[in-house]
GROMACS .gro file of C-alpha atoms in nm:
model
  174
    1UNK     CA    1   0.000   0.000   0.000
    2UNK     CA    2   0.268   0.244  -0.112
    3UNK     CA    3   0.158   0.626  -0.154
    4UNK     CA    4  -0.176   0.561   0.022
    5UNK     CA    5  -0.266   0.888   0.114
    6UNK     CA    6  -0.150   1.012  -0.279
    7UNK     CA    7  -0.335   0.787  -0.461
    8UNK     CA    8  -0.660   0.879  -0.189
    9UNK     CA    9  -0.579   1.255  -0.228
   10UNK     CA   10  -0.528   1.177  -0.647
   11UNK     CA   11  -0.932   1.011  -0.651
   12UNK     CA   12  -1.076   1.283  -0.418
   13UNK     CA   13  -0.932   1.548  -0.691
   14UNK     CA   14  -1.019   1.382  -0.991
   15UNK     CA   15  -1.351   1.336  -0.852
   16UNK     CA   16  -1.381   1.723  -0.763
   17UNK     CA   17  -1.262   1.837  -1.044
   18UNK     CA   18  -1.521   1.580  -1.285
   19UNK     CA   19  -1.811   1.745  -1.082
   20UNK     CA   20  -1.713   2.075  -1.120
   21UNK     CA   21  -1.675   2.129  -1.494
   22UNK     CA   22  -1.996   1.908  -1.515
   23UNK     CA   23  -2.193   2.124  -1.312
   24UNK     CA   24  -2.007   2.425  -1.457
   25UNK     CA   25  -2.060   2.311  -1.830
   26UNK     CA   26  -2.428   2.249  -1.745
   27UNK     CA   27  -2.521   2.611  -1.623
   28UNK     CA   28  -2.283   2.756  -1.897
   29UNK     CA   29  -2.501   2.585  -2.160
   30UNK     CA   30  -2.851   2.598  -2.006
   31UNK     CA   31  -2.730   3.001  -2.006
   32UNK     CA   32  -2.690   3.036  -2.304
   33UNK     CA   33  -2.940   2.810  -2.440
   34UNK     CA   34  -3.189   3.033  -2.241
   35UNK     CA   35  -3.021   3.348  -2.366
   36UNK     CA   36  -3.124   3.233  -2.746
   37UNK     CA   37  -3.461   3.120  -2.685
   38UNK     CA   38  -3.563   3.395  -2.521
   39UNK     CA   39  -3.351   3.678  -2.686
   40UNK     CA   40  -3.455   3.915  -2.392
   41UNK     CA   41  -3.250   4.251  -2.393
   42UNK     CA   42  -2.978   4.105  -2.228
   43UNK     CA   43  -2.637   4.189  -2.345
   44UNK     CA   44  -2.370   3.929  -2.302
   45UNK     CA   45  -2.137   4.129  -2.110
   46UNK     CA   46  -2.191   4.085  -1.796
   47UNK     CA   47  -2.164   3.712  -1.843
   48UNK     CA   48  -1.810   3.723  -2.001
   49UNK     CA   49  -1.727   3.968  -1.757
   50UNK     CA   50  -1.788   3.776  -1.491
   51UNK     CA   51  -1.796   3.420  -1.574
   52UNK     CA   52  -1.498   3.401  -1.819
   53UNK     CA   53  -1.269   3.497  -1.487
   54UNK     CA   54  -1.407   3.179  -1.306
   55UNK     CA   55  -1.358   3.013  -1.596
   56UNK     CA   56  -0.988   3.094  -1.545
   57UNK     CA   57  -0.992   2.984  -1.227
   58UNK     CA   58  -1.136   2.676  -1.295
   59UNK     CA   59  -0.821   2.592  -1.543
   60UNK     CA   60  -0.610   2.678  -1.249
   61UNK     CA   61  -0.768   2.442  -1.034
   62UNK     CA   62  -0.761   2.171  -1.280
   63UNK     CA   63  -0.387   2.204  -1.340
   64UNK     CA   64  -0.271   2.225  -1.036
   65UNK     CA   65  -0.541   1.976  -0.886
   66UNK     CA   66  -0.529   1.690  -1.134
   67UNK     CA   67  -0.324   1.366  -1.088
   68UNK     CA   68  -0.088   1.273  -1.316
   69UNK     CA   69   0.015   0.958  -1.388
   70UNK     CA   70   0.321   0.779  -1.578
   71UNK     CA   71   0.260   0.537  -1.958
   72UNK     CA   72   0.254   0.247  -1.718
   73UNK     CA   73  -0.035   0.372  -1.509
   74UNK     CA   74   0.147   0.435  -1.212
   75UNK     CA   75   0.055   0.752  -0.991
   76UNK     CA   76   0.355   1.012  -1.098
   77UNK     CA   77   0.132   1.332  -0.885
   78UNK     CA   78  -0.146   1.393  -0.719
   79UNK     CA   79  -0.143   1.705  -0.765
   80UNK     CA   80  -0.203   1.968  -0.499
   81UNK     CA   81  -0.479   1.964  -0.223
   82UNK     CA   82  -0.787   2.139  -0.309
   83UNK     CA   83  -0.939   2.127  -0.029
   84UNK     CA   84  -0.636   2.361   0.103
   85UNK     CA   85  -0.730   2.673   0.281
   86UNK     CA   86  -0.614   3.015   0.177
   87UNK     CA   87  -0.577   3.112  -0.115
   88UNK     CA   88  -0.728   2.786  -0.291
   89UNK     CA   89  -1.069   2.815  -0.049
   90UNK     CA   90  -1.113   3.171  -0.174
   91UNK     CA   91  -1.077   3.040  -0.531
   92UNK     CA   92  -1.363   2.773  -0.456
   93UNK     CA   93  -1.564   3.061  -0.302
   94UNK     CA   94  -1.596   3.238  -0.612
   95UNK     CA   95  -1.627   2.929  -0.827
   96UNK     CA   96  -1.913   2.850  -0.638
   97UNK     CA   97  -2.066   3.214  -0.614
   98UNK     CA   98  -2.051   3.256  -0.972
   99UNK     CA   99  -2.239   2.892  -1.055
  100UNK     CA  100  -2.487   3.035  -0.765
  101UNK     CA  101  -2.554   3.388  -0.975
  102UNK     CA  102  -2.542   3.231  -1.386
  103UNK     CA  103  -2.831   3.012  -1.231
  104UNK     CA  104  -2.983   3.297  -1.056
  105UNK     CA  105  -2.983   3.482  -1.395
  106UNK     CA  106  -3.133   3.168  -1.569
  107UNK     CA  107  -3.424   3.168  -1.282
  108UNK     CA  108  -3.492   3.548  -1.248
  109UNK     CA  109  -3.318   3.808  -1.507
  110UNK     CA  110  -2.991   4.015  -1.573
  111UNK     CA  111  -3.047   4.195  -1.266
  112UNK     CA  112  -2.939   3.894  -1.076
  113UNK     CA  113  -2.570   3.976  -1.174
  114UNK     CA  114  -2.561   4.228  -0.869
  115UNK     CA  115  -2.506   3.908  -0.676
  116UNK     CA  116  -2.161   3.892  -0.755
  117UNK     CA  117  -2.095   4.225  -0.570
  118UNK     CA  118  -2.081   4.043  -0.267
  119UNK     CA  119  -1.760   3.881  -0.380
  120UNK     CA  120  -1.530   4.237  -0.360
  121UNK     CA  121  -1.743   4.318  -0.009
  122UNK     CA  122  -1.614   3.982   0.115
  123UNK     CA  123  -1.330   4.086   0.037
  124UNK     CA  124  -1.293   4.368   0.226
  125UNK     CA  125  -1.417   4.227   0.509
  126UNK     CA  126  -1.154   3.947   0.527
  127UNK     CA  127  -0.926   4.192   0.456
  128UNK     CA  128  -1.065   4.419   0.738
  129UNK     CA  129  -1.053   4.116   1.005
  130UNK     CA  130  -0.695   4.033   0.921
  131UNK     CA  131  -0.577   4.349   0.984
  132UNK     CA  132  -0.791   4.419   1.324
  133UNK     CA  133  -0.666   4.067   1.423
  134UNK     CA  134  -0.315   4.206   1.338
  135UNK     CA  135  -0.341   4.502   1.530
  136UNK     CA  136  -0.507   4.325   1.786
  137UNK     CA  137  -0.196   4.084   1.820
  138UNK     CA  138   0.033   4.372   1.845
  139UNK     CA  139  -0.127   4.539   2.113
  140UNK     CA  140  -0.067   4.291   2.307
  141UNK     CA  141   0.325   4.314   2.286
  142UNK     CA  142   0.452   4.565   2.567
  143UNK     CA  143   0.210   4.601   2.821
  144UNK     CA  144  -0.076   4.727   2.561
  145UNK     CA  145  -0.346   4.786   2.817
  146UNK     CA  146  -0.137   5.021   3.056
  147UNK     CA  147  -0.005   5.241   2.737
  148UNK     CA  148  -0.347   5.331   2.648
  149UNK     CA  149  -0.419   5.414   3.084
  150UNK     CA  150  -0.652   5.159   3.191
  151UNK     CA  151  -0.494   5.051   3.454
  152UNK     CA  152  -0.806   4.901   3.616
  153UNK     CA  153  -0.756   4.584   3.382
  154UNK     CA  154  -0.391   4.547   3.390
  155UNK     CA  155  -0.310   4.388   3.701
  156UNK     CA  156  -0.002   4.206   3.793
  157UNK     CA  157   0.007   3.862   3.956
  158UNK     CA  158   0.113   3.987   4.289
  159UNK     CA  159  -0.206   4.194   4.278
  160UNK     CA  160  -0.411   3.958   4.171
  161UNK     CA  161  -0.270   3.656   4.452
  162UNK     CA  162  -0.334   4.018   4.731
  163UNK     CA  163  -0.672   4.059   4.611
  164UNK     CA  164  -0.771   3.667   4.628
  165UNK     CA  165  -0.619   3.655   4.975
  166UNK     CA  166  -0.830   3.998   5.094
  167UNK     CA  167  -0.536   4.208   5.094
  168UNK     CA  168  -0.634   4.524   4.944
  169UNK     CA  169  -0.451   4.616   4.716
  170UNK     CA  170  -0.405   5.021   4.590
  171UNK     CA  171  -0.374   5.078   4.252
  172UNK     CA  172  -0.181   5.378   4.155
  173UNK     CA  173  -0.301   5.636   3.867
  174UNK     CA  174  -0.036   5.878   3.697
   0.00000   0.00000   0.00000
């Protein structure tokens, strides 16, 4: 059972990867399919706008995700993890959001491509929450609590060990 966990990690991919240019090919189609039928006023760009860039993505997940193998059928890669967090997980995000507002369009109208603004105000948010998180970890370097003068939550240990006991303890203010 050599390379257990490669060839497991080489089937989960391929498997991904199958049902997610299935599905993708599917709403692509029954898109366009629709858009002919019913030749509503709808313009096409918002769907190459913002479908072609998922397509992209899509080709970077499948090249980096799919297993190759050697002309003896041996596993050669397995290619990388995409169920990886990061960078990858964002990627899936807006693979996913994007199948979610082409079949919104298909159901409702064009108007459903405002959908895909929440992608850039997710973005901000996680970038938001990394940086308070940041700045939160740094404030915590050098005393943080006493630099900004509440003192009343800044206690040492001595203090603290007085206070349990029923010493009282006086807590000086600059």
């Amino acid at each position: 059972m050599a390379q257990k966990a490669a060839k497991t990690l080489a089937t989960r991919n391929s498997a991904v990867l199958t049902r997610t240019h299935l599905i993708s090919a599917a709403l692509h189609i029954l898109f366009l399919f629709l858009h002919q039928i019913f030749h509503r006023p709808r313009s096409l760009k918002p769907y190459f706008l913002l479908a072609v860039p998922t397509l992209v993505i899509e080709y970077y997940l499948d090249r980096v995700g799919r297993p190759r193998y050697n002309e003896d059928g041996s596993l050669r890669s397995a290619g990388e993890d995409l169920n990886a967090t990061g960078l990858t997980e964002y990627m899936w995000d807006i693979l996913y959001w994007t199948q979610g507002c082409i079949l919104a369009v298909c159901i409702f109208n064009d108007r459903a491509w405002w959908l895909w603004a929440v992608v850039p105000l997710y973005s901000v948010y996680l970038a938001y929450t990394t940086v308070m998180g940041v700045k939160k970890g740094f404030a915590g370097m050098g005393g943080g609590n006493r630099a900004e003068g509440d003192y009343e939550g800044a206690k040492s240990k001595r203090e603290m060990k007085k206070e349990k006991r029923g010493d009282r303890v006086k807590v000086r203010t600059r």
